[in-house]
XYZ file of C-alpha atoms in Angstrom:
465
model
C 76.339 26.856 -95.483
C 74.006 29.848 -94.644
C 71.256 27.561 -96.343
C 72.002 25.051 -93.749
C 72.126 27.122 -90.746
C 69.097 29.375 -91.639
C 67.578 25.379 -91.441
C 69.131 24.554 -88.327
C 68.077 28.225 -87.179
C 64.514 27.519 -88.563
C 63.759 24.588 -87.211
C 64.985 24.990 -83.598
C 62.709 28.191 -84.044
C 59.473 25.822 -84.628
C 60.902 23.253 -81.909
C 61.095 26.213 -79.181
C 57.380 27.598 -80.280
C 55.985 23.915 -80.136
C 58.049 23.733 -76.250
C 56.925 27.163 -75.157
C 53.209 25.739 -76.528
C 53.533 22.785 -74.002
C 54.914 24.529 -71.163
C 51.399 26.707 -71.635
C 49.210 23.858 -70.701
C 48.569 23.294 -67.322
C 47.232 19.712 -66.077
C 44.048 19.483 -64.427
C 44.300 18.023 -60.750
C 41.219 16.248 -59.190
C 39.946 17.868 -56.127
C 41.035 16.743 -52.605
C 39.320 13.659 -51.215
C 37.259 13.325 -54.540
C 38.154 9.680 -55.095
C 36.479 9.005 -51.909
C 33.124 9.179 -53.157
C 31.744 7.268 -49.746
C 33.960 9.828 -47.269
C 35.266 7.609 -44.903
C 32.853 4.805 -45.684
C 34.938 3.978 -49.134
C 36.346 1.114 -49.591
C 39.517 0.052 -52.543
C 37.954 -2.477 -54.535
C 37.636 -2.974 -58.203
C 37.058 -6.779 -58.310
C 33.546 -8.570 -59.055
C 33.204 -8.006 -54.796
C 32.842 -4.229 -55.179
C 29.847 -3.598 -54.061
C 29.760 -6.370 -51.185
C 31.557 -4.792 -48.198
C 30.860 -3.262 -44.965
C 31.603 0.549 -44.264
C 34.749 0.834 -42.340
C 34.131 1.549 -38.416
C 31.150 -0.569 -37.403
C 30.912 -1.366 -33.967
C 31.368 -5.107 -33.669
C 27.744 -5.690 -32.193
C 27.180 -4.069 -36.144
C 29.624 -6.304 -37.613
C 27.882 -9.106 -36.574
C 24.341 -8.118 -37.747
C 25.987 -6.923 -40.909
C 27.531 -10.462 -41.176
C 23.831 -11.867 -40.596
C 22.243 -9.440 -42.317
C 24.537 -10.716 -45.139
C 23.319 -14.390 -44.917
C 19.800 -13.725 -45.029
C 20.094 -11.256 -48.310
C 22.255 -13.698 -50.520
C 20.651 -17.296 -49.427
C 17.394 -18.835 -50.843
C 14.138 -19.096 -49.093
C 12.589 -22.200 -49.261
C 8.530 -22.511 -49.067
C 7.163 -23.880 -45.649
C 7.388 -26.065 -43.591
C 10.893 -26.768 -44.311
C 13.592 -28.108 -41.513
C 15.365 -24.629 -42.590
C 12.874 -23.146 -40.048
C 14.663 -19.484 -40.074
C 14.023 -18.938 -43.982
C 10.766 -21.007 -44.523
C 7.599 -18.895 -45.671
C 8.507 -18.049 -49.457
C 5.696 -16.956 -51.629
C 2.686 -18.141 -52.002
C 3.521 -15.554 -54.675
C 6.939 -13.917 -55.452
C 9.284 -12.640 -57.943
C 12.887 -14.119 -56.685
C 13.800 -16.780 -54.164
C 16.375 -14.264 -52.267
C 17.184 -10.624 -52.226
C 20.400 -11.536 -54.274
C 19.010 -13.268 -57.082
C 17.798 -9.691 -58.264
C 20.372 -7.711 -56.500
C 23.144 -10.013 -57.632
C 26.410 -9.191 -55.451
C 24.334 -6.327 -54.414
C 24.528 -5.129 -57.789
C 22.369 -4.387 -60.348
C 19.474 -6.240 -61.943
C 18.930 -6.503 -65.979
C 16.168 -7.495 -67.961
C 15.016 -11.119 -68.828
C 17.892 -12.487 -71.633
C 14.464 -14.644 -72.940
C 11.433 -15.400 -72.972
C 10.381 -16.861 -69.445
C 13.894 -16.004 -67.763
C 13.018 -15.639 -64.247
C 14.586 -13.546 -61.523
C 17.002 -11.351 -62.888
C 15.797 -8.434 -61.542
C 12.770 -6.929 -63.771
C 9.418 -7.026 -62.160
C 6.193 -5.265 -63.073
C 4.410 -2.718 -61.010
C 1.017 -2.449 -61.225
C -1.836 0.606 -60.155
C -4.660 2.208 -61.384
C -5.266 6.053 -61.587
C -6.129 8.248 -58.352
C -4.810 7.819 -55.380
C -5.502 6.268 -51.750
C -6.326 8.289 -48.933
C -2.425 8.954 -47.813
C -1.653 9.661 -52.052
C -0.414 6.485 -53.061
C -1.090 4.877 -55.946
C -4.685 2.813 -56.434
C -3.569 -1.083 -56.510
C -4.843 -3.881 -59.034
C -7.748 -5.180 -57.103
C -6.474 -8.552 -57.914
C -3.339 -8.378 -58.927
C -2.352 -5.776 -55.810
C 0.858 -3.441 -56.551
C 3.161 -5.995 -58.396
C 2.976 -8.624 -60.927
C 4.034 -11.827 -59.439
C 5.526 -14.465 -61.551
C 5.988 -17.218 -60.130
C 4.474 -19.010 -57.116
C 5.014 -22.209 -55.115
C 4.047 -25.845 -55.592
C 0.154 -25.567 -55.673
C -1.012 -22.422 -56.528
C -1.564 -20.752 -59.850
C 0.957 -18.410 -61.043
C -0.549 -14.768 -60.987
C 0.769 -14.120 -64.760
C 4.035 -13.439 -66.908
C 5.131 -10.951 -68.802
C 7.350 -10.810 -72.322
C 9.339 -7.989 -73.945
C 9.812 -6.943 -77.517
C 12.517 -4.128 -78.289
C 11.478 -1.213 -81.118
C 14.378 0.628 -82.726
C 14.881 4.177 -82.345
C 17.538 6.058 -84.006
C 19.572 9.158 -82.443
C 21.741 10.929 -85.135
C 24.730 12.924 -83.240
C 26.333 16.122 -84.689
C 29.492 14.246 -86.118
C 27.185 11.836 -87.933
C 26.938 8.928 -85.725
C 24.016 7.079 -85.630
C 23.147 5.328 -82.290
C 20.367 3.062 -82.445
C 17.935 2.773 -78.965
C 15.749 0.139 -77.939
C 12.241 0.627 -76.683
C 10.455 -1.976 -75.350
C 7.241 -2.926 -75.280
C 5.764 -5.099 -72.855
C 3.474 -7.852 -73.078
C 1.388 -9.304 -69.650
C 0.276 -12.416 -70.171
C -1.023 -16.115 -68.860
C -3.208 -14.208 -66.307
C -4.089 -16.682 -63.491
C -6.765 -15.251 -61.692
C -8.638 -13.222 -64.292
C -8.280 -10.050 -66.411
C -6.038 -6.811 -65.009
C -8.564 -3.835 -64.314
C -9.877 -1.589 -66.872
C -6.934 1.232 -67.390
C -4.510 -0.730 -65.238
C -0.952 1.395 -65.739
C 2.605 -0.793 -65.815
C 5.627 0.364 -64.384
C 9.161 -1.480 -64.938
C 11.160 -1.323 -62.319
C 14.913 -2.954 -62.415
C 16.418 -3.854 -59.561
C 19.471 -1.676 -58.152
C 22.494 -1.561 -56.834
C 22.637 -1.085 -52.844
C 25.739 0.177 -52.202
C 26.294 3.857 -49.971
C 22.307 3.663 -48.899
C 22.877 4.451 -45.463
C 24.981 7.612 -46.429
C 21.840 8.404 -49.143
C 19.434 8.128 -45.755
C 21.629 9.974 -43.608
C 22.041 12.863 -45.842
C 19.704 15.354 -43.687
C 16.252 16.798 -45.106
C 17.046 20.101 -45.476
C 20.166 19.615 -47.432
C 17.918 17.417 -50.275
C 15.418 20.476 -50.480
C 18.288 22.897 -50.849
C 18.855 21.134 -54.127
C 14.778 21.756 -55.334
C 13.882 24.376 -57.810
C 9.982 23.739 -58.334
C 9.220 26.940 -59.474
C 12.890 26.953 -62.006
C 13.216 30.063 -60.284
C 16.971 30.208 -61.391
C 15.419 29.523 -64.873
C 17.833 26.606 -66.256
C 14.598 24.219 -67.084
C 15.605 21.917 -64.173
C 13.318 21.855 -61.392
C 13.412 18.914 -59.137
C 11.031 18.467 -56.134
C 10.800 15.955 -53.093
C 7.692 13.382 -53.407
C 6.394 12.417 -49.891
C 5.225 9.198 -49.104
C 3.134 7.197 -46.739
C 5.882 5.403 -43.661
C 3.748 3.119 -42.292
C 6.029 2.698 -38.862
C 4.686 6.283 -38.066
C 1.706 6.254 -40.142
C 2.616 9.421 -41.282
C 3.956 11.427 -44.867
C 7.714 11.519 -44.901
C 10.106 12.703 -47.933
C 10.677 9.840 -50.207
C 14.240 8.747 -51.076
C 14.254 5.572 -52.322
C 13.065 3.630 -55.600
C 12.820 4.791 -58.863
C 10.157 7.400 -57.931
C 11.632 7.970 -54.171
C 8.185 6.242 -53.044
C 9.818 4.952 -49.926
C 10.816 6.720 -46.979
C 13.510 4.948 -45.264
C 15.537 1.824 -45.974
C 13.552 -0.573 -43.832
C 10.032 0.090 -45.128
C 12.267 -0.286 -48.688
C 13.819 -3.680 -47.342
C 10.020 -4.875 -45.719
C 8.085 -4.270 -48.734
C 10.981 -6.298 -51.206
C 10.230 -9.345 -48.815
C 6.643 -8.922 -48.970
C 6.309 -8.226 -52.638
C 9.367 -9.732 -54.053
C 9.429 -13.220 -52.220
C 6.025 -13.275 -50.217
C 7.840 -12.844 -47.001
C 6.061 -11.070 -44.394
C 7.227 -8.658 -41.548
C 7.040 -6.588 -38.747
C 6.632 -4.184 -41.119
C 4.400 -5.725 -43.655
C 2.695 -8.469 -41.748
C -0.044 -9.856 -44.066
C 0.728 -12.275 -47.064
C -0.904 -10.523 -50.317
C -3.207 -12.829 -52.569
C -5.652 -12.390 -54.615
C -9.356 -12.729 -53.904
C -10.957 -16.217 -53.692
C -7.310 -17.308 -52.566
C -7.562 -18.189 -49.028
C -4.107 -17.120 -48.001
C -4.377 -18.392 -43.822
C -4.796 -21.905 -45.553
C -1.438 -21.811 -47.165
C 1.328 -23.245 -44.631
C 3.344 -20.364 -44.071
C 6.990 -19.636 -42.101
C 5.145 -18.231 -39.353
C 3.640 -14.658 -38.057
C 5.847 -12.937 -39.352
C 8.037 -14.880 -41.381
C 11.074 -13.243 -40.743
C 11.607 -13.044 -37.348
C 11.816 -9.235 -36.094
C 16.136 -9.710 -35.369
C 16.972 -11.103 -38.613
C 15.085 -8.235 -40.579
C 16.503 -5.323 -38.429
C 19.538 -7.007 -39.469
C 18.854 -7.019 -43.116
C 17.924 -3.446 -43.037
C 21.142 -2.581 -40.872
C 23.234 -5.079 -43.767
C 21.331 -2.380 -46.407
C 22.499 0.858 -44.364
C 26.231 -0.499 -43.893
C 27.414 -1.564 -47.651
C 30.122 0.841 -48.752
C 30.756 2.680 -52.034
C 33.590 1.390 -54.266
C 37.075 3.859 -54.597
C 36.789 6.032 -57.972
C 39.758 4.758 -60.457
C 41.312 6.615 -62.689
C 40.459 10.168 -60.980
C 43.597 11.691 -61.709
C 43.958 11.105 -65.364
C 43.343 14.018 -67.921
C 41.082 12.877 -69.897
C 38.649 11.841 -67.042
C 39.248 15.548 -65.690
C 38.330 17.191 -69.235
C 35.345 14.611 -68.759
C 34.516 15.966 -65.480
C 34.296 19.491 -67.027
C 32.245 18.571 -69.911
C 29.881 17.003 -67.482
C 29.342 20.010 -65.776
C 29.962 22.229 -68.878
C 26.283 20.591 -70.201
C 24.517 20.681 -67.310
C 25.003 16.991 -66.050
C 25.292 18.438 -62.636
C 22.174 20.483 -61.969
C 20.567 17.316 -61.548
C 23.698 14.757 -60.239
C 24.785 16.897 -57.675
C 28.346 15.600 -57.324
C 29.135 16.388 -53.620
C 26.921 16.875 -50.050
C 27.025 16.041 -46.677
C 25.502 12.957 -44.311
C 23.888 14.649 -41.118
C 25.386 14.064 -36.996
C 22.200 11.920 -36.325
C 21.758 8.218 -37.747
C 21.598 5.602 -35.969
C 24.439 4.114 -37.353
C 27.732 6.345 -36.241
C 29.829 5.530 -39.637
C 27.366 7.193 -41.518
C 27.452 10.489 -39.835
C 29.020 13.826 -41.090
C 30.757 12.276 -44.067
C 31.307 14.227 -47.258
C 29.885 12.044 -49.914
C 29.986 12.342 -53.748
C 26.894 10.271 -55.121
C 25.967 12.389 -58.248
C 22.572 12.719 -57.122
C 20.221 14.975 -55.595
C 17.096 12.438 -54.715
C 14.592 14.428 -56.399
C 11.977 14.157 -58.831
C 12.316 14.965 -62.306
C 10.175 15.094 -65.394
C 12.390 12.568 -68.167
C 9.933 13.519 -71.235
C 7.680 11.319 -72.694
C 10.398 8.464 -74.239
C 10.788 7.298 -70.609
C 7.668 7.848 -69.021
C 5.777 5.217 -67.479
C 2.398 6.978 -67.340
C 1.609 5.536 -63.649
C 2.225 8.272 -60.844
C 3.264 7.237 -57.500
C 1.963 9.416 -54.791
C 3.161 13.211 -56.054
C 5.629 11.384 -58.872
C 3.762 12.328 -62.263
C 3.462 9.886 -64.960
C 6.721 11.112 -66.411
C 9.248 11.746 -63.610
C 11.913 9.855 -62.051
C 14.157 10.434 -59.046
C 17.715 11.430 -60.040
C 19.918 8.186 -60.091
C 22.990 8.126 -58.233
C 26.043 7.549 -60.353
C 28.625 6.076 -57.817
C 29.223 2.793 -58.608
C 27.917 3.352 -62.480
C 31.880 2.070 -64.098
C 31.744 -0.929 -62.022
C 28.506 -2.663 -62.544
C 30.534 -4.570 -65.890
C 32.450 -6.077 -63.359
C 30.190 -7.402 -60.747
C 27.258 -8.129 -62.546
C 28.031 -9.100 -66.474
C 26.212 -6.224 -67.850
C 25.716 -2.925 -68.693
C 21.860 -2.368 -68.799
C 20.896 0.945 -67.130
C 17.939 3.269 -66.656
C 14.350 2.208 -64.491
C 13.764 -1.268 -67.026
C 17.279 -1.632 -68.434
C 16.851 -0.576 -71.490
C 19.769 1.307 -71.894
C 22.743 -1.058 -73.236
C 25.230 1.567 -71.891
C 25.970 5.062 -70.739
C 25.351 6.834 -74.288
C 22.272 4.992 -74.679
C 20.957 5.947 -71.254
C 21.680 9.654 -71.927
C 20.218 9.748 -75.408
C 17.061 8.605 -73.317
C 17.308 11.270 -71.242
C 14.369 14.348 -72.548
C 12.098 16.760 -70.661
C 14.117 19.004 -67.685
C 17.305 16.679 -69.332
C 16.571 17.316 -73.137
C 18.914 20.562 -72.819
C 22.021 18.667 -71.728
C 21.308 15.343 -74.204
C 21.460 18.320 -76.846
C 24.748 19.473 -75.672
C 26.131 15.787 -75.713
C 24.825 15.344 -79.237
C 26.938 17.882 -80.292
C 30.319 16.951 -78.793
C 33.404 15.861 -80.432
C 33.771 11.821 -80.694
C 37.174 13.225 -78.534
C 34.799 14.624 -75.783
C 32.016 11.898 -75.535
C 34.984 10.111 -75.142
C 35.762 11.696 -72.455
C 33.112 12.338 -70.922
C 32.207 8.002 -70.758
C 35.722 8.219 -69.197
C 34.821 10.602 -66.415
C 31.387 8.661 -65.504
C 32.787 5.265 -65.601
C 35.425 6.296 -62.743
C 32.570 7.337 -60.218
């Protein structure tokens, strides 16, 4: 009997410790307002739409235009003269028939699947070293800025391009092997002669659009706040601003956009993907680009400009408007003890995870919101395994600006795929951080050596943004 009860005793003993253990642990909460990485210009979506809708509180003069604006990014151009008078004037030379086909329900762009696979979102930028007389990068001087591949009926196709994948292992801490892909690229069936001695190649993927307005509304100051040139707080992160030629004012401005912030504003980043991407000219960017001994006035085209002034400014105003998805899953533990790994290795110092839009764009939904993009728009040198070699105006040959990471868990949904980083490379999150080197090497260390419980995690946390 005293056997029995010393049992009983004993064991309600170990039940109490393991109770009084439990009531120790205190949940983690999510911060006020954080699921609303857009502020007020978030929208509750999770379906293959996401990325697709306008900000709440446009003015219904910018409903309209955003409706427009809509039209003229998802449909096809067609080459002139066509009956379709509005969106004649594709090519001579282009990439993709419509902002959409690379920006696929404003999503993301991937990679060819094969050989020859056309439009899905990769193109080829081209330069040479130096640097025009405003800092940009030196252009092909037949090629021009951007590898073309395909053109219409008539004219020769300025070249292709193939890719073959190298295998590069990353060993983690616990013994898991993750095996990379590098790829090598190939640019081929030149039409119009050889590329220039020393010519440098840049991937570029297209991106997701979604919460650019708040990204260009975000004031100047705020951006440089986040710069460290000099690492004068001496964490080996020290992002800069590039500046860049904006050819409405014909003047250097801060770059913010692209993969080396080497445009200014959304509509000079909107003008020169019709001009380069589908051969449709502008306001902005008025001349057709061919290359020499190609008489481009002799090529029927959709008119001077092609676009007619309206139906861009509503494009670019369709650009400035798209909202950012809802975060899911914000309030779960294990995305919370993935929010503080993130920060506990340094993810942060370069996605800034919260700022504010400024009182003064032109668009009054954008203003004063508190947005969480996981950015900070600057510069960055990524090491050698993702450099590109090809510097665009003060971007070096290895740096790349900071990529925002709202949207990041829903690009699966809307667009099939999970290829990430500037060529798509990356086959998913862990891949795209074990890419990460240079000012970023520290924290890829630091993720190396988590648990299989915390990289867990921590994939948790970054697929809810």
């Amino acid at each position: 009997m005293k056997k029995t009860t010393f049992g009983w005793l004993l064991a309600l003993g170990i039940i109490s410790a393991a109770c009084n253990k439990e009531s120790d642990y205190t949940p983690l909460t999510a911060e006020a307002g954080e699921q609303y990485s857009g502020g007020t210009a978030t929208v509750e979506n999770t379906t293959e739409e996401a990325f697709g809708f306008a900000l709440p509180g446009l003015s219904s003069d910018e409903a309209e235009a955003f409706g427009v604006g809509n039209s003229f990014f998802r449909q096809s151009w067609v080459s002139a003269p066509s009956s379709t008078t509005a969106r004649d004037g594709l090519g001579p030379f282009f990439n993709a028939i419509s902002c959409g086909a690379c920006h696929f329900k404003d999503g993301r762009g991937r990679p060819p699947a094969y050989d020859g696979e056309l439009g899905a979102g990769l193109l080829m930028r081209l330069s040479l070293p130096g640097s025009d007389a405003f800092g940009g990068a030196l252009v092909d001087p037949v090629y021009g800025h951007q590898l073309q591949d395909t053109a219409i009926l008539g004219q020769t196709v300025k070249g292709t391009y193939t890719i073959t994948y190298q295998n590069v292992a990353e060993t983690l801490a616990d013994g898991t092997v993750v095996t990379l892909q590098k790829p090598v690229y190939n640019i081929g069936n030149l039409g119009y002669g050889a590329l220039a001695n020393g010519v440098l190649v840049s991937p570029r993927v297209a991106n997701q659009i979604i919460g650019l307005g708040l990204l260009e509304a975000v004031e100047e100051q705020t951006l440089l706040g986040f710069a460290d040139e000099n690492d004068a707080n001496g964490d080996g992160i020290s992002g800069r601003a590039n500046y860049v030629y904006d050819k409405m004012t014909n003047s250097l401005k801060m770059g913010r956009f692209g993969w080396k912030a080497n445009q200014p504003n959304i509509r000079q980043q909107v003008a020169a993907a019709f001009v380069n991407d589908m051969g449709i000219t502008s306001y902005v960017f008025p001349d057709e680009i061919c290359p020499p001994g190609v008489d481009c006035n002799a090529i029927p085209n959709g008119g001077s400009p092609e676009i007619s002034d309206s139906n861009f400014d509503k494009v670019v105003l369709y650009s400035q408007t798209l909202s950012v998805p809802m975060r899911r899953n914000y309030n779960d533990q294990n995305v919370l003890r993935g929010k503080q790994i993130f920060n506990s290795i340094n993810c942060a110092a370069c996605h800034i995870p919260k700022m504010q839009t400024g009182s003064g764009h032109s668009v009054a939904s954008l203003r004063n919101q508190t947005i969480r993009p996981y950015t900070d728009m600057l510069l960055h040198d990524m090491g050698s395994g993702l450099a590109d070699n090809a510097p665009d105006y003060l971007a070096s040959g290895t740096e790349w600006r900071t990529q925002p990471l709202w949207g990041i868990g829903l690009i699966n949904k809307v667009n099939k795929h999970t290829k990430l980083l500037h060529d798509g490379r990356a086959r998913n999150v862990t891949e795209a951080i074990l890419w990460h080197g240079g000012e970023a090497q520290a924290s890829k260390d630091k993720f190396k050596q988590l648990s299989a419980k915390d990289r867990e995690d921590l994939l948790a946390f970054i697929n809810s943004l």
